[in-house]
XYZ file of C-alpha atoms in Angstrom:
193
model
C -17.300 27.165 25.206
C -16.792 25.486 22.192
C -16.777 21.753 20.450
C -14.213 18.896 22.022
C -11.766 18.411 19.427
C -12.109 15.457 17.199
C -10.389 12.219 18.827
C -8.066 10.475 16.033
C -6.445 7.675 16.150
C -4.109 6.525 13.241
C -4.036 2.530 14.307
C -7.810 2.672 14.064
C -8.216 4.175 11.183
C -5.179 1.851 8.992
C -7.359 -1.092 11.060
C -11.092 -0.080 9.420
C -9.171 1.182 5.931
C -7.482 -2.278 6.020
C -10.891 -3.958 6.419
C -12.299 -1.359 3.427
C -13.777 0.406 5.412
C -14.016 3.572 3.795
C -14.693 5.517 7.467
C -11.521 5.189 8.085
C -10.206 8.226 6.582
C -12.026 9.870 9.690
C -9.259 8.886 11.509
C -6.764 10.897 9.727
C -6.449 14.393 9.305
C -6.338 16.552 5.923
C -3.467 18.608 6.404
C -0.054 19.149 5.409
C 1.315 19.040 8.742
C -0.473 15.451 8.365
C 0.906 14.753 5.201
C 4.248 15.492 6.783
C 3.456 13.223 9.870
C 2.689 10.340 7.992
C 5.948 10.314 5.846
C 7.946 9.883 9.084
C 7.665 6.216 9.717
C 8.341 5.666 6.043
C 11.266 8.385 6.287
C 12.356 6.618 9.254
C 13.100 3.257 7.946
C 15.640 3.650 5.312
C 17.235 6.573 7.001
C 18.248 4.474 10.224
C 18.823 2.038 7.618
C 21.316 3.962 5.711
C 22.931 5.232 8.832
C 23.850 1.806 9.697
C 25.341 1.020 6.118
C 27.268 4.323 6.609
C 28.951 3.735 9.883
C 29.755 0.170 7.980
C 31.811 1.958 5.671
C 29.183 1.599 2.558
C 29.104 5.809 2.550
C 28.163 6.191 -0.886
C 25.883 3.225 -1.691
C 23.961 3.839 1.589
C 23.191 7.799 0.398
C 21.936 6.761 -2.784
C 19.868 3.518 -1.610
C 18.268 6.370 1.033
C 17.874 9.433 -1.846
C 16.231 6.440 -3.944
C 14.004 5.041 -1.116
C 12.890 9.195 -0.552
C 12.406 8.876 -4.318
C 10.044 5.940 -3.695
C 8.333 6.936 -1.299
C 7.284 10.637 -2.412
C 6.667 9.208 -6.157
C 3.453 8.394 -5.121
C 1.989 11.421 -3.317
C 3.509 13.807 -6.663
C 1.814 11.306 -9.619
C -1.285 10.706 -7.214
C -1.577 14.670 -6.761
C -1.498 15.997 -10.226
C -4.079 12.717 -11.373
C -6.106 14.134 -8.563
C -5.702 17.861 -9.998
C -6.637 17.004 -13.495
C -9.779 15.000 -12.504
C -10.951 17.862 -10.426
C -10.337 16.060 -7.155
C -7.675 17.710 -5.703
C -9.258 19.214 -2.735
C -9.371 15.248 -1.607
C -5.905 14.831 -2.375
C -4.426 15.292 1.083
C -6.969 13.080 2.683
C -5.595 10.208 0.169
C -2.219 11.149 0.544
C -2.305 10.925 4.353
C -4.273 7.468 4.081
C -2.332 5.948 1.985
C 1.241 6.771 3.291
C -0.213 5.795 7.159
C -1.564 2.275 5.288
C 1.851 2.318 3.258
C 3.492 2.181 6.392
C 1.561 -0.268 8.176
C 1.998 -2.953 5.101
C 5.917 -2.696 5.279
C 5.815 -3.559 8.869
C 3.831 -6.420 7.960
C 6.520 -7.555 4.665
C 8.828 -6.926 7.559
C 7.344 -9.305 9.981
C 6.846 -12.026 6.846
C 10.257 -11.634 5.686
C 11.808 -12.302 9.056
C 9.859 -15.987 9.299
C 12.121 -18.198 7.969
C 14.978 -16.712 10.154
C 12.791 -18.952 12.806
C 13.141 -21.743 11.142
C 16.017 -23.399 9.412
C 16.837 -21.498 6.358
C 16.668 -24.334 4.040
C 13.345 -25.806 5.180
C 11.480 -25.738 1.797
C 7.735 -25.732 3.116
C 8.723 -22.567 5.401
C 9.993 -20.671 1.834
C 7.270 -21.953 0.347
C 4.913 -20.635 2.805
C 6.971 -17.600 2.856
C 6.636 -16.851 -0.469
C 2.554 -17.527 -0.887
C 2.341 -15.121 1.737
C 4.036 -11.976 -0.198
C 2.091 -12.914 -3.203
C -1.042 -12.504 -1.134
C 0.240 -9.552 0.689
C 1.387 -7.838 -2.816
C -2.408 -9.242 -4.276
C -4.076 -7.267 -0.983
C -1.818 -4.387 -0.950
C -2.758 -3.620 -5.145
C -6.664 -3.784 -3.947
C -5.783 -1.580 -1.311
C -4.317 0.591 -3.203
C -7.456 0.881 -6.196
C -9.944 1.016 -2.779
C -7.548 3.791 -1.132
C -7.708 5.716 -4.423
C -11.317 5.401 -5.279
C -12.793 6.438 -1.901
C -10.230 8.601 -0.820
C -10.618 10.328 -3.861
C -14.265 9.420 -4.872
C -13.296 8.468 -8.489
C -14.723 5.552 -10.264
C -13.324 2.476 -10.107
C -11.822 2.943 -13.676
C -9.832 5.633 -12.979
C -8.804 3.733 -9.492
C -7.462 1.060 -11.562
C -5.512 3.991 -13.771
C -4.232 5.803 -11.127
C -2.861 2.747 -8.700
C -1.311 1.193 -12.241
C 0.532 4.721 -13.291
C 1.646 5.009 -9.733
C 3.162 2.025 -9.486
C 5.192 1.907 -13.155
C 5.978 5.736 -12.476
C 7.304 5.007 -8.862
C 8.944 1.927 -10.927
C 10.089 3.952 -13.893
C 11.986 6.779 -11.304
C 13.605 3.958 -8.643
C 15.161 1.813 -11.415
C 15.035 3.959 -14.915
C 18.574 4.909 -14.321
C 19.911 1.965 -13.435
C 18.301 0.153 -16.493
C 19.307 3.094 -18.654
C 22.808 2.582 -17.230
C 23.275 -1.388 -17.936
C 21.351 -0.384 -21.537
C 24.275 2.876 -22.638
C 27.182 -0.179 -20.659
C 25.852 -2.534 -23.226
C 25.598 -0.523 -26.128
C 28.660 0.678 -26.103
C 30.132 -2.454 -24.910
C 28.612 -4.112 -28.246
């Protein structure tokens, strides 16, 4: 007779990782069948998304806004992998990658929820923009901690390199999503002028 499997629960462990809580990434596994399940919700999002925009007759715009959202969202895990593979901490990689899309996840449900406030209220009431807005830039202010914690536990690096690696991520994820279009508008102007 052997050992009870492991109980896991991913709401419990994005609750104690939100809290840094670094036993949290007990709650997920280390897999690539995990990796794979935790891509889902954030696969799931602009692919409904784009299906809409499609049957509205947007065909081509809602392809690329979904290749560029899959873009976005596996930027991370390929820049995050190959910082973890040159610092030697690559066998922790999947643990962080898992973690972070799962937490990645939860946050845009949360912008979500923020973003859909002022349809509650009248759309010009200033104080409820206002509000609005403080709230992002404290979301966006918690989600780049997040991030440095996420990376520096997950992947037991200092909190030097945590700082490196959430910074790269972000300009790299950046650089892919809207390089071409700035690289467009910069060739359109150039030869325009």
């Amino acid at each position: 007779m052997g050992l009870p499997a492991r109980r896991t629960s991913v709401w419990l462990g994005i609750a104690r990782l939100a809290r840094f809580r670094a036993d949290g990434f007990e709650q997920f596994g280390h897999t690539p069948q995990a990796f794979l399940n935790s891509l889902a919700p954030l696969l799931a999002f602009p692919l409904v998304s784009g299906l809409i925009r499609m049957f509205g007759g947007a065909g081509h715009d809602a392809l690329v806004n979904v290749l560029v959202s899959i873009i976005a969202l596996v930027a991370p895990a390929v820049i995050s992998y190959y910082f973890a593979l040159a610092w030697g901490r690559d066998a922790l990689w999947l643990r962080y990658a898992v973690a972070f899309n799962w937490c990645e996840a939860a946050m845009f449900l949360v912008a979500v929820f923020l973003l859909l406030l002022p349809g509650t209220a009248v759309a010009t009431d200033a104080a409820v923009w206002a509000f609005v807005l403080m709230a992002i830039a404290l979301l966006l202010a918690y989600w780049l901690i997040l991030n440095g914690f996420l990376a520096r536990q997950g992947l037991r690096i200092s909190v030097l390199r945590a700082a490196v690696l959430v910074i790269v991520v972000n300009l790299g994820t950046g650089s892919l999503v809207k390089g071409p279009w700035l690289l467009e508008a910069l060739i359109g102007y150039v030869r325009g002028g």
